[in-house]
Structure formats: structure tokens, C-alpha cells
Amino acid sequence: MTENDKSELKIKAIENGTVIDHITANKALYILKILGLPDGETKNVTIAMNISSNEIGRKDILKIENRELDAEELNQVALISPKATINIIRNYEPIKKYKVGLPSQIKSILKCTNSKCITNYENEPITPIFHVVQSYPPIVRCHYCEKLIRTEDIEKQFE
Ligand SMILES: [Zn+2]
């Protein structure tokens, strides 16, 4: 039995739901924040952190029971973990597998770092929209003030 097999055994299989694999090591909690999973749902979430992976060295895995996240939600995972892979599980079998890929636009989940930006006005907040200028490592540009948000500033928002 390889080291990798042993790590896999620690995580129980789920009957139905979503498995996010190949998450950059120690970033699983950031991914939960990106997906906006409320605290009440954490009982359905299994997290394995910093386990060995043949493909990417070290990785995290998230298993989310009884919830099939859609591609739009899941592609936002690429902001933090561009190599993540998604498995949608039904009756213990993966029915769909794919790699995340950043969409061309990101809405709402990021904040503009320019305090004078219209999206940060207290009285009439506008939903932030960002254009992806580079997907790996990710860099986005604010639709309203054109401020560039770099990878490290993106990560800070999910710490
Ligand atoms: Zn802005």
C-alpha cells in the first residue's frame, strides 16, 4: 500500500455530494469561504489537509455531503486552487469529473481593494464585478475603478 492510498483511506466515501480534490495544500478552509458554506453545513463537510498526492505533492480534499455544487460556484475555487478537480457523486459513484477553470468574470465574492471604489461606498453599494486578466496565478481587474487585484490580495480576502 502506498502512502497515498493510506491517506485516501482516512477520508470516508460519501454517498451523494461533491468532492473537491487536488486543492493546494492548506487552502481547504479558504475554499469553504469562497463557496460560502454556512456554519450549519459544516457537519456535512469532511476536510483532509496536507496529505500526499502523486500529482501535486501535497494537497487538501473537501467532501461536501448531500450537496451538488454547480460549475459556476465551483469554478471560483480556481481563484485559490487552480489545480483543483471536482467529482460529483451519486450513490457512491462519480457521475461527473472535471478540472476547475476561472470564468472570465468574478462577481460578488471578492472585494475591491480601492477604498474609494464605487463598490465600497457605504450608502449605495454596487455588486463588485472583476474581469480575470490572468488565470494562473490569478489576477483580476475591477470593472468599475480598474484596480488590479493580485494573487496575494485575493488570498488575503479568504484567510
Ligand atoms: Zn474597484
PDB file of C-alpha atoms and ligand atoms in Angstrom:
ATOM      1  CA  MET A   1       0.000   0.000   0.000  1.00  0.00           C
ATOM      2  CA  THR A   2       1.425   3.378  -0.972  1.00  0.00           C
ATOM      3  CA  GLU A   3       1.454   6.455   1.248  1.00  0.00           C
ATOM      4  CA  ASN A   4      -1.203   7.939  -0.994  1.00  0.00           C
ATOM      5  CA  ASP A   5      -3.590   5.020  -0.547  1.00  0.00           C
ATOM      6  CA  LYS A   6      -3.287   5.320   3.216  1.00  0.00           C
ATOM      7  CA  SER A   7      -4.222   8.988   3.098  1.00  0.00           C
ATOM      8  CA  GLU A   8      -7.254   8.257   0.964  1.00  0.00           C
ATOM      9  CA  LEU A   9      -8.450   5.662   3.472  1.00  0.00           C
ATOM     10  CA  LYS A  10      -8.672   8.240   6.239  1.00  0.00           C
ATOM     11  CA  ILE A  11     -11.472  10.010   4.419  1.00  0.00           C
ATOM     12  CA  LYS A  12     -14.770   8.225   4.286  1.00  0.00           C
ATOM     13  CA  ALA A  13     -16.576   7.854   0.986  1.00  0.00           C
ATOM     14  CA  ILE A  14     -19.723   9.885   0.569  1.00  0.00           C
ATOM     15  CA  GLU A  15     -22.977   8.605  -0.850  1.00  0.00           C
ATOM     16  CA  ASN A  16     -24.088  11.821  -2.558  1.00  0.00           C
ATOM     17  CA  GLY A  17     -22.474  15.211  -2.942  1.00  0.00           C
ATOM     18  CA  THR A  18     -19.383  16.987  -4.194  1.00  0.00           C
ATOM     19  CA  VAL A  19     -15.718  16.096  -3.716  1.00  0.00           C
ATOM     20  CA  ILE A  20     -13.116  18.765  -4.389  1.00  0.00           C
ATOM     21  CA  ASP A  21      -9.720  17.118  -4.809  1.00  0.00           C
ATOM     22  CA  HIS A  22      -6.203  18.424  -5.547  1.00  0.00           C
ATOM     23  CA  ILE A  23      -6.759  21.574  -3.517  1.00  0.00           C
ATOM     24  CA  THR A  24      -3.498  23.423  -2.914  1.00  0.00           C
ATOM     25  CA  ALA A  25      -2.216  22.189   0.481  1.00  0.00           C
ATOM     26  CA  ASN A  26      -3.634  24.043   3.498  1.00  0.00           C
ATOM     27  CA  LYS A  27      -6.129  26.047   1.449  1.00  0.00           C
ATOM     28  CA  ALA A  28      -9.253  23.959   2.106  1.00  0.00           C
ATOM     29  CA  LEU A  29     -10.685  26.451   4.597  1.00  0.00           C
ATOM     30  CA  TYR A  30     -10.282  29.260   2.057  1.00  0.00           C
ATOM     31  CA  ILE A  31     -12.285  27.176  -0.387  1.00  0.00           C
ATOM     32  CA  LEU A  32     -15.122  26.786   2.126  1.00  0.00           C
ATOM     33  CA  LYS A  33     -15.236  30.579   2.404  1.00  0.00           C
ATOM     34  CA  ILE A  34     -15.243  31.006  -1.375  1.00  0.00           C
ATOM     35  CA  LEU A  35     -18.136  28.590  -1.648  1.00  0.00           C
ATOM     36  CA  GLY A  36     -19.926  30.482   1.112  1.00  0.00           C
ATOM     37  CA  LEU A  37     -20.829  27.330   3.001  1.00  0.00           C
ATOM     38  CA  PRO A  38     -22.621  28.460   6.154  1.00  0.00           C
ATOM     39  CA  ASP A  39     -21.524  27.146   9.540  1.00  0.00           C
ATOM     40  CA  GLY A  40     -24.623  24.993   9.808  1.00  0.00           C
ATOM     41  CA  GLU A  41     -23.472  22.959   6.863  1.00  0.00           C
ATOM     42  CA  THR A  42     -20.060  22.096   8.216  1.00  0.00           C
ATOM     43  CA  LYS A  43     -21.399  18.885   9.726  1.00  0.00           C
ATOM     44  CA  ASN A  44     -21.744  17.705   6.137  1.00  0.00           C
ATOM     45  CA  VAL A  45     -18.214  18.707   5.244  1.00  0.00           C
ATOM     46  CA  THR A  46     -15.166  16.474   5.645  1.00  0.00           C
ATOM     47  CA  ILE A  47     -11.772  18.125   5.321  1.00  0.00           C
ATOM     48  CA  ALA A  48      -8.460  16.341   4.808  1.00  0.00           C
ATOM     49  CA  MET A  49      -5.466  18.643   4.883  1.00  0.00           C
ATOM     50  CA  ASN A  50      -1.877  18.376   3.750  1.00  0.00           C
ATOM     51  CA  ILE A  51      -1.978  14.788   2.543  1.00  0.00           C
ATOM     52  CA  SER A  52       0.384  13.387  -0.036  1.00  0.00           C
ATOM     53  CA  SER A  53      -0.527  13.429  -3.708  1.00  0.00           C
ATOM     54  CA  ASN A  54       1.237  11.815  -6.629  1.00  0.00           C
ATOM     55  CA  GLU A  55       0.230  14.690  -8.881  1.00  0.00           C
ATOM     56  CA  ILE A  56       0.823  17.835  -6.865  1.00  0.00           C
ATOM     57  CA  GLY A  57       2.990  16.819  -3.877  1.00  0.00           C
ATOM     58  CA  ARG A  58       0.731  17.857  -1.009  1.00  0.00           C
ATOM     59  CA  LYS A  59      -2.952  18.560  -1.218  1.00  0.00           C
ATOM     60  CA  ASP A  60      -6.212  19.079   0.649  1.00  0.00           C
ATOM     61  CA  ILE A  61      -9.512  17.349  -0.092  1.00  0.00           C
ATOM     62  CA  LEU A  62     -13.022  18.583   0.720  1.00  0.00           C
ATOM     63  CA  LYS A  63     -16.060  16.326   0.708  1.00  0.00           C
ATOM     64  CA  ILE A  64     -19.426  18.022   0.855  1.00  0.00           C
ATOM     65  CA  GLU A  65     -22.278  15.629   1.522  1.00  0.00           C
ATOM     66  CA  ASN A  66     -25.764  15.949   0.089  1.00  0.00           C
ATOM     67  CA  ARG A  67     -24.979  18.978  -1.972  1.00  0.00           C
ATOM     68  CA  GLU A  68     -24.101  19.176  -5.663  1.00  0.00           C
ATOM     69  CA  LEU A  69     -22.400  22.470  -6.250  1.00  0.00           C
ATOM     70  CA  ASP A  70     -22.790  23.898  -9.732  1.00  0.00           C
ATOM     71  CA  ALA A  71     -19.974  24.669 -12.139  1.00  0.00           C
ATOM     72  CA  GLU A  72     -20.303  28.421 -11.698  1.00  0.00           C
ATOM     73  CA  GLU A  73     -19.767  28.146  -7.949  1.00  0.00           C
ATOM     74  CA  LEU A  74     -17.007  25.601  -8.297  1.00  0.00           C
ATOM     75  CA  ASN A  75     -15.004  27.477 -10.891  1.00  0.00           C
ATOM     76  CA  GLN A  76     -14.462  30.228  -8.326  1.00  0.00           C
ATOM     77  CA  VAL A  77     -12.343  27.678  -6.460  1.00  0.00           C
ATOM     78  CA  ALA A  78      -9.692  28.341  -9.128  1.00  0.00           C
ATOM     79  CA  LEU A  79      -9.072  31.744  -7.506  1.00  0.00           C
ATOM     80  CA  ILE A  80      -7.289  29.929  -4.665  1.00  0.00           C
ATOM     81  CA  SER A  81      -6.619  26.491  -6.064  1.00  0.00           C
ATOM     82  CA  PRO A  82      -6.181  26.388  -9.846  1.00  0.00           C
ATOM     83  CA  LYS A  83      -5.399  22.652  -9.971  1.00  0.00           C
ATOM     84  CA  ALA A  84      -8.480  21.511  -8.063  1.00  0.00           C
ATOM     85  CA  THR A  85     -10.603  18.754  -9.558  1.00  0.00           C
ATOM     86  CA  ILE A  86     -14.303  18.249  -8.971  1.00  0.00           C
ATOM     87  CA  ASN A  87     -16.213  14.985  -8.591  1.00  0.00           C
ATOM     88  CA  ILE A  88     -19.969  14.956  -8.349  1.00  0.00           C
ATOM     89  CA  ILE A  89     -21.023  11.782  -6.504  1.00  0.00           C
ATOM     90  CA  ARG A  90     -24.312   9.900  -6.624  1.00  0.00           C
ATOM     91  CA  ASN A  91     -24.748   6.536  -4.889  1.00  0.00           C
ATOM     92  CA  TYR A  92     -21.013   6.420  -4.110  1.00  0.00           C
ATOM     93  CA  GLU A  93     -20.123   6.704  -7.833  1.00  0.00           C
ATOM     94  CA  PRO A  94     -18.626   9.767  -9.517  1.00  0.00           C
ATOM     95  CA  ILE A  95     -21.091  10.813 -12.231  1.00  0.00           C
ATOM     96  CA  LYS A  96     -19.144  13.871 -13.345  1.00  0.00           C
ATOM     97  CA  LYS A  97     -15.450  14.806 -13.113  1.00  0.00           C
ATOM     98  CA  TYR A  98     -13.748  17.992 -14.241  1.00  0.00           C
ATOM     99  CA  LYS A  99     -10.968  20.460 -13.511  1.00  0.00           C
ATOM    100  CA  VAL A 100     -11.834  23.928 -12.284  1.00  0.00           C
ATOM    101  CA  GLY A 101     -11.193  26.853 -14.609  1.00  0.00           C
ATOM    102  CA  LEU A 102     -11.580  30.523 -13.810  1.00  0.00           C
ATOM    103  CA  PRO A 103     -14.532  32.175 -15.515  1.00  0.00           C
ATOM    104  CA  SER A 104     -13.843  35.431 -17.388  1.00  0.00           C
ATOM    105  CA  GLN A 105     -15.780  37.372 -14.733  1.00  0.00           C
ATOM    106  CA  ILE A 106     -15.996  37.076 -10.955  1.00  0.00           C
ATOM    107  CA  LYS A 107     -18.979  38.589  -9.162  1.00  0.00           C
ATOM    108  CA  SER A 108     -19.683  39.363  -5.520  1.00  0.00           C
ATOM    109  CA  ILE A 109     -17.228  37.047  -3.765  1.00  0.00           C
ATOM    110  CA  LEU A 110     -14.247  39.431  -3.998  1.00  0.00           C
ATOM    111  CA  LYS A 111     -13.944  42.974  -2.692  1.00  0.00           C
ATOM    112  CA  CYS A 112     -12.179  45.773  -4.498  1.00  0.00           C
ATOM    113  CA  THR A 113      -9.100  46.888  -2.546  1.00  0.00           C
ATOM    114  CA  ASN A 114      -9.554  50.507  -3.613  1.00  0.00           C
ATOM    115  CA  SER A 115     -11.419  52.108  -0.689  1.00  0.00           C
ATOM    116  CA  LYS A 116     -12.671  54.902  -2.975  1.00  0.00           C
ATOM    117  CA  CYS A 117     -14.155  52.430  -5.458  1.00  0.00           C
ATOM    118  CA  ILE A 118     -17.910  52.737  -6.059  1.00  0.00           C
ATOM    119  CA  THR A 119     -18.300  49.114  -4.900  1.00  0.00           C
ATOM    120  CA  ASN A 120     -17.125  50.171  -1.430  1.00  0.00           C
ATOM    121  CA  TYR A 121     -19.485  53.150  -0.972  1.00  0.00           C
ATOM    122  CA  GLU A 122     -21.372  52.731   2.275  1.00  0.00           C
ATOM    123  CA  ASN A 123     -24.686  54.184   1.153  1.00  0.00           C
ATOM    124  CA  GLU A 124     -25.246  52.696  -2.273  1.00  0.00           C
ATOM    125  CA  PRO A 125     -23.055  49.624  -2.506  1.00  0.00           C
ATOM    126  CA  ILE A 126     -22.810  48.178  -6.002  1.00  0.00           C
ATOM    127  CA  THR A 127     -22.115  44.480  -6.527  1.00  0.00           C
ATOM    128  CA  PRO A 128     -18.425  44.143  -7.355  1.00  0.00           C
ATOM    129  CA  ILE A 129     -17.518  42.719 -10.754  1.00  0.00           C
ATOM    130  CA  PHE A 130     -13.992  41.717 -11.727  1.00  0.00           C
ATOM    131  CA  HIS A 131     -12.504  40.754 -15.070  1.00  0.00           C
ATOM    132  CA  VAL A 132      -9.945  37.968 -14.976  1.00  0.00           C
ATOM    133  CA  VAL A 133      -6.750  39.244 -16.613  1.00  0.00           C
ATOM    134  CA  GLN A 134      -4.596  36.234 -15.746  1.00  0.00           C
ATOM    135  CA  SER A 135      -5.816  32.871 -14.523  1.00  0.00           C
ATOM    136  CA  TYR A 136      -2.609  31.399 -13.109  1.00  0.00           C
ATOM    137  CA  PRO A 137      -1.608  32.803 -10.764  1.00  0.00           C
ATOM    138  CA  PRO A 138      -4.900  34.684 -10.733  1.00  0.00           C
ATOM    139  CA  ILE A 139      -5.035  38.443 -11.246  1.00  0.00           C
ATOM    140  CA  VAL A 140      -8.342  40.289 -11.683  1.00  0.00           C
ATOM    141  CA  ARG A 141      -9.283  43.859 -12.556  1.00  0.00           C
ATOM    142  CA  CYS A 142     -12.156  45.806 -11.001  1.00  0.00           C
ATOM    143  CA  HIS A 143     -14.841  46.569 -13.572  1.00  0.00           C
ATOM    144  CA  TYR A 144     -15.555  49.982 -12.020  1.00  0.00           C
ATOM    145  CA  CYS A 145     -12.207  51.505 -10.997  1.00  0.00           C
ATOM    146  CA  GLU A 146      -9.841  49.229 -12.978  1.00  0.00           C
ATOM    147  CA  LYS A 147      -7.747  48.467  -9.907  1.00  0.00           C
ATOM    148  CA  LEU A 148      -5.756  45.242 -10.311  1.00  0.00           C
ATOM    149  CA  ILE A 149      -6.173  42.701  -7.509  1.00  0.00           C
ATOM    150  CA  ARG A 150      -3.176  40.401  -7.390  1.00  0.00           C
ATOM    151  CA  THR A 151      -2.959  36.809  -6.181  1.00  0.00           C
ATOM    152  CA  GLU A 152      -1.734  37.646  -2.677  1.00  0.00           C
ATOM    153  CA  ASP A 153      -4.515  40.225  -2.192  1.00  0.00           C
ATOM    154  CA  ILE A 154      -7.086  37.724  -3.428  1.00  0.00           C
ATOM    155  CA  GLU A 155      -5.875  35.117  -0.911  1.00  0.00           C
ATOM    156  CA  LYS A 156      -5.934  37.607   1.962  1.00  0.00           C
ATOM    157  CA  GLN A 157      -9.675  38.039   1.484  1.00  0.00           C
ATOM    158  CA  PHE A 158     -10.288  34.387   2.349  1.00  0.00           C
ATOM    159  CA  GLU A 159      -7.892  33.959   5.257  1.00  0.00           C
TER     160      GLU A 159
HETATM  161 ZN    ZN B   1     -12.843  48.962  -7.765  1.00  0.00          ZN
END
